[in-house]
Coordinates of C-alpha atoms in Angstrom, one line a residue:
Chain H
M1 CA 2.3 29.0 -12.5
S2 CA 5.2 27.1 -13.9
S3 CA 3.5 23.9 -15.0
L4 CA 0.6 27.4 -16.4
L5 CA 4.5 28.3 -19.1
V6 CA 5.9 24.7 -19.2
I7 CA 1.8 24.5 -21.6
L8 CA 2.7 28.1 -23.1
G9 CA 6.0 26.9 -24.5
V10 CA 4.4 23.3 -25.5
V11 CA 2.1 25.6 -27.9
T12 CA 4.5 27.6 -29.0
I13 CA 7.4 25.6 -29.7
T14 CA 4.3 23.3 -32.8
F15 CA 2.8 26.4 -32.8
V16 CA 5.4 27.7 -34.2
V17 CA 7.2 24.3 -35.8
S18 CA 3.8 24.0 -37.9
R19 CA 4.8 27.2 -39.4
L20 CA 8.5 26.4 -39.7
V21 CA 7.3 23.0 -41.3
P22 CA 7.7 23.7 -46.0
S23 CA 3.9 23.2 -46.6
D24 CA 1.6 25.7 -46.8
P25 CA -1.8 24.8 -44.4
A26 CA -4.2 27.4 -46.7
S27 CA -3.7 24.7 -49.5
L28 CA -4.0 21.8 -47.1
Y29 CA -6.8 23.5 -45.5
A30 CA -8.1 24.1 -49.3
G31 CA -7.0 20.6 -51.0
A32 CA -5.1 18.5 -53.1
R33 CA -7.5 19.5 -56.1
A34 CA -8.2 23.6 -55.6
R35 CA -7.6 26.7 -57.6
P36 CA -5.1 29.0 -56.7
A37 CA -7.9 31.7 -55.9
Q38 CA -9.9 29.4 -53.8
V39 CA -7.0 28.3 -51.5
E40 CA -6.2 32.4 -51.8
Q41 CA -9.8 32.7 -50.0
V42 CA -9.0 30.6 -47.8
R43 CA -5.8 32.3 -46.6
Q44 CA -8.0 35.0 -46.9
D45 CA -10.5 32.5 -44.8
L46 CA -8.1 31.4 -42.2
N47 CA -6.3 34.7 -41.9
L48 CA -2.9 33.9 -42.3
D49 CA -2.3 36.0 -45.0
A50 CA -1.4 38.3 -41.4
P51 CA 1.4 38.6 -39.7
L52 CA 2.9 35.4 -37.6
M53 CA 3.1 37.4 -34.6
S54 CA -0.8 38.6 -35.0
Q55 CA -1.9 35.2 -36.2
Y56 CA -0.5 33.6 -32.8
V57 CA -2.0 36.5 -29.9
S58 CA -5.0 35.0 -31.8
Y59 CA -4.1 31.9 -32.0
I60 CA -4.2 32.4 -28.1
G61 CA -6.7 33.9 -27.3
D62 CA -8.8 31.3 -29.2
L63 CA -6.9 28.4 -26.8
L64 CA -8.1 30.2 -24.1
R65 CA -11.6 30.3 -24.6
G66 CA -11.6 27.0 -25.3
D67 CA -11.4 27.6 -29.2
F68 CA -8.8 24.4 -31.0
G69 CA -9.6 25.6 -34.0
I70 CA -10.6 23.7 -37.2
S71 CA -9.9 20.4 -38.2
F72 CA -8.3 20.9 -42.1
A73 CA -9.0 17.3 -42.8
T74 CA -12.5 17.1 -41.7
K75 CA -13.2 20.9 -41.0
R76 CA -14.4 19.4 -37.7
P77 CA -13.9 21.8 -34.8
I78 CA -11.3 19.8 -32.7
A79 CA -12.5 21.2 -29.4
Q80 CA -15.3 18.3 -29.9
D81 CA -13.7 16.6 -31.8
L82 CA -10.9 15.9 -28.2
R83 CA -13.9 15.8 -26.1
R84 CA -14.9 12.9 -27.3
F85 CA -11.7 11.1 -28.6
L86 CA -9.6 12.5 -25.4
P87 CA -12.0 10.0 -22.4
A88 CA -12.0 7.6 -24.1
T89 CA -8.1 7.6 -23.9
L90 CA -8.7 8.5 -20.3
E91 CA -10.4 6.0 -19.6
L92 CA -8.2 2.8 -20.6
A93 CA -5.5 4.8 -19.2
F94 CA -7.4 5.9 -15.8
A95 CA -7.9 1.6 -15.6
A96 CA -4.3 0.4 -16.7
T97 CA -3.0 2.2 -14.4
A98 CA -5.1 2.0 -11.2
L99 CA -5.5 -2.3 -12.3
S100 CA -1.3 -1.8 -11.7
M101 CA -1.4 -0.2 -8.8
L102 CA -3.5 -2.8 -7.4
V103 CA -2.5 -5.8 -8.7
G104 CA 1.0 -4.4 -9.1
I105 CA 1.6 -3.4 -4.8
P106 CA 0.6 -5.9 -3.7
A107 CA 2.4 -8.6 -5.9
G108 CA 6.0 -6.8 -5.3
V109 CA 4.6 -6.8 -1.5
A110 CA 4.8 -10.3 -1.5
A111 CA 7.3 -11.0 -4.1
A112 CA 9.6 -9.0 -1.5
A113 CA 8.6 -11.4 1.7
R114 CA 8.5 -14.3 -0.3
R115 CA 12.4 -13.4 -2.1
H116 CA 13.5 -16.8 -3.7
R117 CA 11.3 -18.4 -4.0
P118 CA 9.3 -20.0 -7.0
S119 CA 6.6 -17.4 -6.0
D120 CA 8.2 -14.3 -6.1
T121 CA 10.8 -16.8 -9.4
S122 CA 7.3 -16.2 -11.0
L123 CA 6.3 -13.3 -10.0
R124 CA 10.1 -12.1 -11.4
L125 CA 9.5 -13.7 -14.3
F126 CA 5.5 -12.2 -15.2
A127 CA 7.2 -8.6 -14.5
V128 CA 9.3 -8.9 -17.2
L129 CA 6.8 -10.3 -20.1
G130 CA 4.5 -7.4 -18.9
V131 CA 7.4 -4.5 -20.0
S132 CA 8.6 -7.4 -23.0
V133 CA 6.0 -8.2 -24.8
P134 CA 4.9 -5.8 -26.9
V135 CA 1.6 -4.6 -27.2
F136 CA 0.2 -5.2 -31.2
W137 CA 1.0 -8.4 -30.4
S138 CA -0.1 -9.3 -26.0
A139 CA -3.7 -7.7 -27.3
L140 CA -3.6 -9.5 -30.9
L141 CA -3.9 -13.2 -28.4
L142 CA -6.0 -12.1 -26.4
Q143 CA -7.8 -11.3 -29.3
L144 CA -8.1 -14.2 -31.2
F145 CA -8.4 -16.9 -27.7
F146 CA -10.2 -14.5 -25.4
S147 CA -12.9 -13.4 -28.6
S148 CA -12.4 -15.1 -31.5
K149 CA -11.9 -18.9 -30.2
L150 CA -13.7 -18.8 -27.0
D151 CA -15.9 -15.5 -27.6
W152 CA -16.0 -14.3 -23.6
L153 CA -15.0 -11.1 -24.9
P154 CA -16.1 -8.5 -27.1
L155 CA -13.4 -8.9 -30.7
A156 CA -13.3 -4.8 -30.7
G157 CA -14.6 -1.0 -30.4
R158 CA -16.3 0.8 -26.8
T159 CA -20.4 -0.5 -27.5
D160 CA -22.1 -3.2 -29.0
A161 CA -23.8 -1.8 -32.0
T162 CA -27.4 -2.7 -30.3
T163 CA -26.1 -0.6 -27.4
S164 CA -26.8 3.4 -26.5
F165 CA -27.1 5.8 -24.0
N166 CA -26.5 9.6 -23.4
E167 CA -22.6 10.4 -23.7
V168 CA -21.8 12.7 -20.3
T169 CA -18.3 12.6 -19.5
G170 CA -17.3 10.5 -22.4
F171 CA -16.0 8.3 -19.7
F172 CA -18.8 5.3 -20.9
L173 CA -18.8 3.2 -17.7
V174 CA -19.2 6.8 -15.9
D175 CA -22.2 7.1 -18.5
A176 CA -23.6 3.9 -18.5
V177 CA -24.0 3.5 -14.7
L178 CA -26.3 7.1 -14.7
S179 CA -27.9 5.4 -17.6
G180 CA -28.8 3.2 -14.6
S181 CA -29.4 0.3 -17.2
W182 CA -27.0 -2.5 -15.7
S183 CA -27.5 -3.9 -19.6
N184 CA -24.7 -0.8 -19.8
V185 CA -22.7 -1.4 -17.7
A186 CA -21.6 -4.6 -18.5
D187 CA -22.0 -4.2 -21.8
V188 CA -19.0 -1.3 -21.4
A189 CA -17.6 -3.2 -18.8
A190 CA -17.0 -6.0 -20.6
H191 CA -15.1 -4.2 -24.1
L192 CA -12.7 -2.2 -21.4
V193 CA -11.7 -5.9 -20.9
L194 CA -9.0 -7.0 -23.2
P195 CA -7.4 -3.1 -24.2
V196 CA -6.6 -2.3 -20.2
A197 CA -5.5 -5.9 -19.5
V198 CA -3.0 -5.0 -23.2
M199 CA -2.2 -1.7 -21.9
A200 CA -1.9 -2.1 -17.9
A201 CA 0.9 -5.4 -19.1
Y202 CA 3.9 -2.6 -18.9
P203 CA 3.2 -0.7 -16.3
L204 CA 2.4 -4.0 -14.4
G205 CA 5.8 -5.3 -15.2
L206 CA 7.1 -1.8 -13.9
T207 CA 4.9 -1.7 -10.5
I208 CA 6.2 -6.0 -9.6
R209 CA 10.1 -5.2 -10.2
L210 CA 9.8 -1.6 -8.1
I211 CA 7.9 -1.8 -5.4
R212 CA 10.1 -5.5 -4.9
G213 CA 13.7 -3.7 -4.9
A214 CA 11.8 -0.5 -3.2
M215 CA 10.8 -3.1 -0.3
L216 CA 14.3 -5.6 -0.3
E217 CA 15.7 -2.5 0.6
V218 CA 13.6 -1.2 3.7
L219 CA 13.1 -4.6 4.4
G220 CA 17.1 -4.3 5.2
A221 CA 16.8 -0.3 6.8
D222 CA 17.4 -0.8 11.1
Y223 CA 13.9 0.1 11.6
I224 CA 12.3 -2.6 10.5
E225 CA 14.7 -4.7 12.3
A226 CA 14.1 -2.9 15.2
A227 CA 9.8 -3.8 14.5
T228 CA 11.1 -6.7 14.6
V229 CA 12.5 -6.9 17.6
A230 CA 10.2 -5.3 18.9
Q231 CA 7.1 -8.8 18.1
V232 CA 5.1 -6.1 15.3
P233 CA 3.0 -8.3 13.3
R234 CA 4.3 -9.8 10.1
S235 CA 1.8 -8.0 8.2
T236 CA 2.1 -4.9 9.5
V237 CA 5.2 -3.8 9.0
L238 CA 5.2 -5.1 5.8
S239 CA 2.1 -3.4 4.6
R240 CA 2.7 -0.1 6.4
L241 CA 6.1 0.2 7.7
A242 CA 7.8 -0.7 4.7
L243 CA 5.3 -0.6 2.6
K244 CA 5.1 3.7 2.4
N245 CA 8.8 4.0 2.5
S246 CA 8.7 1.5 -0.4
L247 CA 5.4 3.8 -2.3
L248 CA 7.3 6.2 -3.8
P249 CA 9.6 5.4 -6.3
A250 CA 6.9 2.5 -8.0
L251 CA 4.6 5.8 -7.5
T252 CA 6.5 8.4 -10.0
I253 CA 7.3 6.3 -12.9
L254 CA 3.7 5.1 -12.0
G255 CA 2.0 8.4 -13.1
L256 CA 4.8 8.9 -16.4
T257 CA 4.1 5.9 -17.6
F258 CA 0.2 7.2 -17.2
A259 CA 0.9 9.9 -19.2
Y260 CA 2.9 8.3 -21.9
S261 CA -0.1 5.7 -22.2
V262 CA -2.1 9.3 -22.8
S263 CA 0.1 10.4 -25.5
S264 CA 1.4 6.5 -27.4
A265 CA -2.1 5.1 -26.8
F266 CA -2.8 4.1 -30.4
L267 CA -1.0 1.0 -31.0
V268 CA -4.0 -0.7 -28.0
E269 CA -7.0 2.1 -30.2
A270 CA -5.3 0.8 -33.5
V271 CA -5.7 -2.8 -32.6
F272 CA -9.2 -2.7 -30.8
A273 CA -10.7 0.2 -33.0
W274 CA -10.5 2.2 -30.4
P275 CA -12.3 5.8 -30.5
G276 CA -9.5 7.9 -29.4
L277 CA -6.7 9.9 -28.8
G278 CA -4.1 7.7 -30.3
K279 CA -6.0 7.4 -33.2
Y280 CA -8.1 11.0 -33.8
L281 CA -3.1 12.2 -33.5
T282 CA -1.8 9.7 -35.3
D283 CA -4.4 10.0 -38.3
A284 CA -3.7 14.1 -37.5
I285 CA 0.1 13.5 -38.1
V286 CA -0.3 11.2 -41.1
R287 CA -2.6 14.4 -43.1
V288 CA 0.3 16.6 -41.8
D289 CA -3.6 18.3 -39.9
F290 CA -1.4 21.2 -38.0
P291 CA -4.2 22.7 -35.5
V292 CA -5.2 19.1 -34.8
I293 CA -1.2 18.4 -34.1
T294 CA -1.3 21.2 -32.4
A295 CA -4.1 20.9 -29.5
A296 CA -2.9 16.9 -29.2
A297 CA 0.3 18.8 -28.1
M298 CA -0.7 21.1 -25.5
V299 CA -3.5 18.0 -23.8
I300 CA -1.1 15.7 -23.7
A301 CA 1.3 18.3 -22.2
V302 CA -1.2 19.6 -19.8
V303 CA -2.0 15.8 -19.1
Y304 CA 1.9 15.4 -17.9
V305 CA 1.5 18.6 -15.6
A306 CA -1.8 17.3 -13.9
V307 CA 0.4 13.9 -13.4
N308 CA 3.3 15.9 -11.8
L309 CA 1.5 18.6 -9.5
I310 CA -0.6 15.4 -8.2
L311 CA 2.9 13.1 -7.7
D312 CA 4.6 15.9 -6.0
L313 CA 1.3 15.5 -3.7
V314 CA 1.4 12.4 -3.4
Q315 CA 5.2 12.8 -2.3
S316 CA 5.1 15.3 -0.1
W317 CA 1.4 13.6 1.4
L318 CA 4.0 9.8 1.7
D319 CA 7.5 11.7 2.5
P320 CA 7.2 14.8 5.2
R321 CA 10.3 15.6 4.7
V322 CA 9.5 16.4 1.4
Q323 CA 7.7 20.4 1.9
L324 CA 5.1 22.2 -0.4
S325 CA 5.8 25.0 -1.2
Chain V
M1 CA 15.2 1.5 46.2
S2 CA 17.3 0.1 49.5
N3 CA 17.5 -3.1 46.9
A4 CA 18.9 -1.3 44.0
N5 CA 21.1 -0.4 47.2
D6 CA 21.8 -3.5 48.5
I7 CA 23.6 -4.8 44.8
E8 CA 25.4 -1.6 44.7
S9 CA 27.1 -2.2 47.9
G10 CA 27.2 -6.0 46.8
R11 CA 25.2 -7.2 49.8
L12 CA 22.9 -9.1 47.8
D13 CA 24.2 -10.6 44.5
P14 CA 20.7 -10.5 42.2
A15 CA 18.9 -13.1 40.3
V16 CA 20.0 -13.6 36.8
A17 CA 17.9 -12.7 34.3
M18 CA 19.6 -14.3 31.7
S19 CA 22.6 -16.6 30.8
V20 CA 24.2 -17.4 27.6
Q21 CA 25.9 -21.1 27.7
D22 CA 28.9 -22.5 24.4
L23 CA 27.1 -20.5 21.5
H24 CA 28.0 -20.5 17.7
V25 CA 27.7 -18.4 14.9
T26 CA 28.4 -19.2 12.0
F27 CA 27.7 -18.2 8.4
Y28 CA 27.7 -19.7 5.3
P29 CA 29.0 -17.0 1.9
P30 CA 30.1 -18.0 -1.6
S31 CA 33.4 -18.0 -0.4
G32 CA 33.4 -21.3 2.4
P33 CA 32.2 -21.1 5.9
V34 CA 32.7 -17.7 8.1
R35 CA 33.0 -18.6 12.0
A36 CA 32.2 -15.0 13.4
V37 CA 31.1 -16.6 17.4
R38 CA 32.4 -19.2 19.0
G39 CA 31.7 -20.5 22.5
V40 CA 30.5 -17.5 24.3
S41 CA 28.7 -17.9 26.7
F42 CA 27.6 -15.9 29.5
E43 CA 25.5 -14.3 32.4
L44 CA 23.7 -11.4 33.3
R45 CA 22.5 -9.7 35.6
E46 CA 19.1 -8.8 37.5
G47 CA 19.4 -4.8 36.8
E48 CA 22.9 -5.3 35.8
V49 CA 24.8 -3.4 32.7
L50 CA 27.0 -5.8 30.7
G51 CA 29.2 -4.4 28.5
V52 CA 30.4 -6.1 25.4
A53 CA 34.0 -4.4 23.9
G54 CA 36.1 -5.4 21.2
E55 CA 37.4 -4.0 17.6
S56 CA 34.9 -4.9 14.5
G57 CA 34.6 -7.8 13.2
C58 CA 35.0 -9.4 16.5
G59 CA 31.8 -10.5 17.1
K60 CA 30.1 -8.3 19.9
S61 CA 27.0 -6.7 16.9
V62 CA 25.9 -10.9 15.8
L63 CA 25.8 -11.8 18.9
V64 CA 23.3 -10.2 20.1
R65 CA 21.6 -10.8 17.0
A66 CA 21.6 -14.5 17.7
L67 CA 20.5 -14.0 20.8
L68 CA 17.3 -12.1 19.4
G69 CA 17.0 -14.8 16.8
L70 CA 17.2 -12.1 13.5
L71 CA 20.0 -13.8 11.7
P72 CA 19.1 -14.7 8.4
A73 CA 17.6 -18.4 8.2
T74 CA 21.5 -19.6 6.1
A75 CA 23.5 -18.7 9.3
T76 CA 23.8 -21.9 12.5
V77 CA 23.1 -20.8 15.5
E78 CA 24.0 -23.1 17.9
G79 CA 23.8 -22.7 21.5
S80 CA 21.7 -22.6 25.1
L81 CA 20.0 -19.8 26.4
E82 CA 18.0 -19.6 29.4
L83 CA 16.0 -17.0 30.8
D84 CA 15.7 -16.9 34.7
G85 CA 16.4 -20.6 34.3
E86 CA 14.7 -21.5 32.1
P87 CA 16.3 -23.1 28.3
T88 CA 14.4 -20.9 26.0
T89 CA 14.8 -21.1 21.8
L90 CA 17.4 -18.7 19.5
D91 CA 14.6 -19.2 17.3
G92 CA 13.8 -14.9 18.0
A93 CA 11.5 -16.0 21.7
L94 CA 13.7 -14.1 23.1
Q95 CA 12.0 -10.4 21.9
S96 CA 9.0 -11.0 23.4
E97 CA 11.7 -10.1 26.7
A98 CA 14.1 -7.4 24.6
A99 CA 14.4 -3.7 22.9
L100 CA 17.4 -2.8 21.7
V101 CA 18.7 0.4 20.4
Y102 CA 20.6 0.9 17.2
Q103 CA 23.7 3.3 17.0
N104 CA 22.0 6.2 14.1
P105 CA 19.1 7.0 15.0
G106 CA 18.7 8.6 11.4
A107 CA 18.5 4.8 11.0
S108 CA 16.8 2.8 13.8
L109 CA 13.5 5.3 13.3
N110 CA 11.2 5.1 10.3
P111 CA 10.9 8.4 8.5
V112 CA 8.0 8.4 7.1
F113 CA 6.1 7.7 10.9
T114 CA 5.3 10.5 13.5
I115 CA 6.9 9.2 17.0
G116 CA 3.4 9.1 18.1
Q117 CA 2.7 6.3 14.9
Q118 CA 5.7 4.4 15.5
L119 CA 5.3 4.5 19.5
Q120 CA 1.6 3.4 18.4
F121 CA 2.6 0.0 16.4
V122 CA 5.2 -0.8 19.1
S123 CA 3.1 -0.5 22.6
G124 CA -0.2 -1.6 20.2
S125 CA -1.8 1.8 22.7
T126 CA -3.1 4.4 21.2
D127 CA -3.4 6.7 24.5
P128 CA -1.8 9.7 23.7
T129 CA -1.2 9.8 27.4
E130 CA 0.4 6.5 27.2
L131 CA 2.4 6.8 25.1
S132 CA 3.8 10.6 25.9
G133 CA 4.5 8.5 28.6
F134 CA 8.0 6.6 27.0
L135 CA 9.1 10.3 25.5
L136 CA 8.9 11.3 29.1
Q137 CA 10.2 8.5 30.4
A138 CA 13.1 8.9 28.2
G139 CA 13.9 12.2 28.7
L140 CA 11.9 13.9 26.3
K141 CA 10.3 17.1 27.3
D142 CA 6.9 18.8 25.7
P143 CA 5.9 15.0 24.7
E144 CA 2.6 15.6 23.8
Q145 CA 3.9 17.6 21.2
L146 CA 6.8 15.0 20.1
L147 CA 3.9 12.9 19.0
G148 CA 3.3 14.2 15.8
A149 CA 6.1 15.2 14.9
Y150 CA 8.8 12.9 12.5
P151 CA 12.7 12.5 12.8
H152 CA 14.4 13.9 10.3
Q153 CA 12.9 17.2 12.9
F154 CA 15.1 15.4 16.1
S155 CA 18.4 15.7 16.8
G156 CA 20.6 13.0 16.7
G157 CA 20.3 13.4 20.9
M158 CA 16.9 13.7 20.6
G159 CA 16.3 10.4 17.5
Q160 CA 18.0 8.8 19.9
R161 CA 16.6 9.2 23.2
A162 CA 13.7 9.1 21.2
A163 CA 14.2 5.4 20.0
V164 CA 15.1 4.5 23.8
A165 CA 11.2 5.8 23.7
L166 CA 10.6 3.0 21.8
A167 CA 12.7 1.0 23.5
L168 CA 10.5 1.5 26.1
A169 CA 7.4 1.1 25.2
Q170 CA 7.7 -2.2 23.6
R171 CA 8.2 -2.8 27.9
P172 CA 11.4 -4.5 28.3
R173 CA 13.1 -6.9 31.0
L174 CA 16.2 -6.7 28.5
L175 CA 18.6 -4.0 26.5
F176 CA 20.8 -4.2 24.3
A177 CA 21.8 -1.1 22.8
D178 CA 24.0 -2.2 20.4
E179 CA 27.2 1.3 20.2
P180 CA 24.1 3.1 21.0
T181 CA 26.5 6.7 20.8
T182 CA 29.0 5.6 18.5
A183 CA 26.9 8.4 16.2
L184 CA 26.5 11.4 19.2
D185 CA 29.2 14.1 19.9
V186 CA 31.1 14.2 22.5
T187 CA 27.9 16.4 25.2
T188 CA 25.0 14.7 23.6
Q189 CA 26.4 10.7 24.3
N190 CA 26.5 11.7 28.1
Q191 CA 23.0 12.7 28.3
V192 CA 22.1 9.2 26.6
L193 CA 24.8 7.3 29.0
E194 CA 23.1 9.3 32.2
L195 CA 20.1 7.5 30.3
I196 CA 20.4 4.4 30.2
A197 CA 22.4 4.1 33.9
E198 CA 19.3 5.8 35.6
L199 CA 16.1 3.0 33.3
R200 CA 18.5 0.7 34.6
Q201 CA 17.4 1.5 37.9
R202 CA 14.5 3.0 37.7
H203 CA 13.6 -0.6 35.1
R204 CA 15.9 -2.8 37.1
L205 CA 15.7 -3.4 33.4
S206 CA 19.7 -5.4 32.5
V207 CA 21.2 -4.4 30.3
V208 CA 24.3 -5.2 27.1
L209 CA 26.0 -2.4 26.3
I210 CA 28.1 -3.3 22.5
S211 CA 30.5 -0.5 22.6
H212 CA 34.7 -0.6 20.9
D213 CA 35.1 2.5 23.2
L214 CA 36.4 1.5 26.4
A215 CA 35.9 5.7 28.8
V216 CA 31.6 4.8 27.8
I217 CA 32.0 1.1 29.2
K218 CA 33.5 2.5 31.9
R219 CA 30.8 5.6 33.1
V220 CA 28.1 2.7 32.9
C221 CA 28.8 -0.9 32.6
D222 CA 29.3 -3.3 35.9
R223 CA 30.6 -5.5 34.4
V224 CA 33.0 -6.2 31.0
M225 CA 32.8 -8.6 28.2
V226 CA 35.6 -8.0 25.4
L227 CA 35.2 -9.9 22.2
Y228 CA 37.8 -11.3 20.4
A229 CA 37.5 -13.4 17.5
G230 CA 34.2 -14.6 18.1
L231 CA 35.6 -15.7 21.2
V232 CA 35.4 -14.3 25.6
A233 CA 39.2 -12.6 26.1
E234 CA 38.4 -11.3 29.4
T235 CA 35.9 -11.1 31.5
G236 CA 34.7 -9.6 34.7
T237 CA 33.4 -6.6 37.0
T238 CA 34.5 -2.8 34.8
S239 CA 37.1 -2.7 38.1
Q240 CA 39.2 -5.5 37.1
V241 CA 39.4 -5.2 33.4
L242 CA 39.8 -1.5 33.0
T243 CA 42.0 -0.9 35.8
S244 CA 43.6 -4.3 36.4
P245 CA 43.5 -5.2 32.3
S246 CA 44.9 -9.3 32.0
H247 CA 44.8 -10.0 28.7
P248 CA 47.4 -8.6 26.1
Y249 CA 44.3 -6.8 23.9
T250 CA 42.4 -6.2 26.5
Q251 CA 45.2 -3.3 28.0
A252 CA 46.0 -2.9 23.6
L253 CA 42.6 -1.7 23.8
L254 CA 42.8 0.6 26.4
E255 CA 46.3 2.1 25.4
S256 CA 43.9 2.7 22.1
V257 CA 41.9 5.1 24.7
P258 CA 42.8 9.3 23.9
R259 CA 43.7 9.9 27.6
P260 CA 44.4 13.8 28.8
Q261 CA 47.5 13.6 30.3
A262 CA 48.9 11.9 26.9
V263 CA 48.7 15.2 24.7
G264 CA 50.8 15.3 22.4
K265 CA 52.3 11.5 21.8
S266 CA 50.9 9.7 19.4
L267 CA 47.8 7.7 20.1
A268 CA 49.0 4.0 19.8
S269 CA 47.3 1.5 17.3
I270 CA 47.0 -2.7 17.3
P271 CA 48.6 -3.0 14.6
G272 CA 47.5 -6.0 12.1
M273 CA 43.8 -7.0 12.0
V274 CA 41.2 -9.2 13.4
P275 CA 41.1 -12.2 11.7
D276 CA 38.6 -13.1 9.2
G277 CA 36.1 -16.5 10.7
R278 CA 37.2 -18.5 7.2
H279 CA 40.5 -20.1 8.6
E280 CA 40.7 -22.4 11.1
I281 CA 42.4 -20.0 14.1
L282 CA 45.3 -22.3 14.7
G283 CA 46.0 -21.8 19.5
C284 CA 45.7 -17.9 20.4
A285 CA 43.7 -15.7 17.8
F286 CA 45.3 -12.4 18.8
A287 CA 49.2 -14.2 19.1
P288 CA 49.6 -12.6 15.5
R289 CA 49.9 -9.7 16.5
C290 CA 50.4 -10.2 20.6
S291 CA 53.8 -8.5 21.4
H292 CA 54.4 -10.8 24.2
A293 CA 53.4 -13.8 21.7
H294 CA 55.7 -17.1 22.3
D295 CA 55.5 -20.9 20.3
A296 CA 52.9 -22.3 22.8
C297 CA 50.8 -19.6 21.8
V298 CA 51.2 -20.5 18.2
T299 CA 50.5 -24.3 19.1
E300 CA 47.4 -23.8 21.5
E301 CA 44.4 -23.1 22.4
P302 CA 44.4 -21.2 25.1
A303 CA 41.7 -22.3 28.0
M304 CA 39.4 -20.0 30.4
N305 CA 41.6 -19.1 33.4
Q306 CA 40.3 -17.6 36.8
L307 CA 41.8 -14.9 38.4
A308 CA 40.5 -13.6 41.0
V309 CA 36.2 -14.4 41.9
G310 CA 34.5 -13.2 38.5
H311 CA 38.0 -12.2 36.0
S312 CA 38.7 -15.3 33.7
V313 CA 41.1 -14.4 31.4
R314 CA 42.2 -16.3 27.8
C315 CA 46.0 -15.8 27.6
V316 CA 47.9 -18.3 28.8
L317 CA 50.2 -16.4 30.2
S318 CA 47.9 -16.4 33.6
D319 CA 47.8 -20.1 33.2
P320 CA 48.4 -20.9 36.6
T321 CA 49.6 -23.9 36.1
R322 CA 52.7 -22.8 34.2

């Protein structure tokens, strides 16, 4: 319920702001060289001369029906665009988050278990690099090395020009699997490697640091010493008894980085010519394309709300002291 | 059961379960080495409860953790340990024979696993009947239901019983209890002490009970060892040490126990602090705080003097040669 209120709030604020800024939606839609009569025509077509309140009500009604309006710049229905661009970004964000969890959690545990030894020091150095190297720089370096020099991986894009399959879900990896052709899957996967690696660097570094810190704290607890006295194997102590206590803070941050990466994927998408939400939104901002900005803001709000809901569920599963009301 | 009665009536001396000789523990923080335990020797007999008394910082907890091999690798532990007369290493070999119960069940129980899961980890058994048996032995009712409960759903007393159940699930011969009643209210304290006394009887557990509270020690311990600055100040049977305390430190500790007869009088306290182990101690470690101290106390380290069978004191006042 409160999640719905958050989304409504975001929609309302972006709607109001888009009408407050000193620019005329009708003339934006009609174009720079439109004559006044044409602008007036557009104003009537788009219902822009109606009172603000009735515009707002009809806008909310449209949203509930899944109609996000029409882009000023491209004149395409926004819902259609989002169906193409959102899965592209989500695919990157899901893969990057999965990678940072699969690698970051074991690495953080290993670093804590080997505290102050060389493997710990190198993992910590790697983590600091991950969170501090700017993505556009690491992206260019990886392209230079793996695409231009070694020619192991494609430079940019989601597929080769010659690859084609039915876009059922918009998640190309899923679509490629559905197409039943392994060469499609291999092509899509190869295109994913570099952008995902670049995008995962930050959450991966963060995960290693958070898990390591939380593990070190938990490993000093009485119940861990008690398990040692009880001769529970060290591997069980690390991977089960201590890890479950350490996961919570890391997963919370990781969930928020996921949501953040959906709205901030622009740099990665720009370098890898990835047709995603970030690029779509940035283009809209440059063109003052308000319907698109409002729609994208709403989508991002939905992602944040969904992530927080999932985090609440995970939290109550991990920590019995947390009760869902 | 007849065996236990024999022990109580003193007709049969039970075998020595664990013997510690000349244990030294030194830590090396950046500020310089700290000698936390400076040569402690004692014996623990089968089915016996040995109380280890002393104020904070006297080396009680470090002693137990050194025996169990739980100290960080940066600390050095020297001395010898024998289990049933067999030499044993101090690198954690004792863990297979011993269990440790902590002060605060809120910290010694893992908050994110059920009691059943924790019993499983510790005992390696998945049989619910066996697991609830451990809870039953620790005096918990409805054990089948409690297997699915989380520690935060327990009261302090129940939590400490669950912690004891976890210790029993290790099927130990030796039980180390580090201030097991300090975090509990008085009624629950008594219940936990009764539980420890009962377990000693039923399982012939040998127990080392650490407590700063001599009233607690008086209730359950057969023998007492009073530690001061990492050394044994006085040791003997509970009645020897508590009814005729011979070390001024033991006397001072006893005077600082609140008594119902003394209501209205201000409670005695020992002036000063336990010396920190960084400085080399000349003479008797307690001399700076001792009301009986004289010149000899500051210059020479007192030896252990035997007063009676089993009752020894490290104090020049009890030196028969003087």
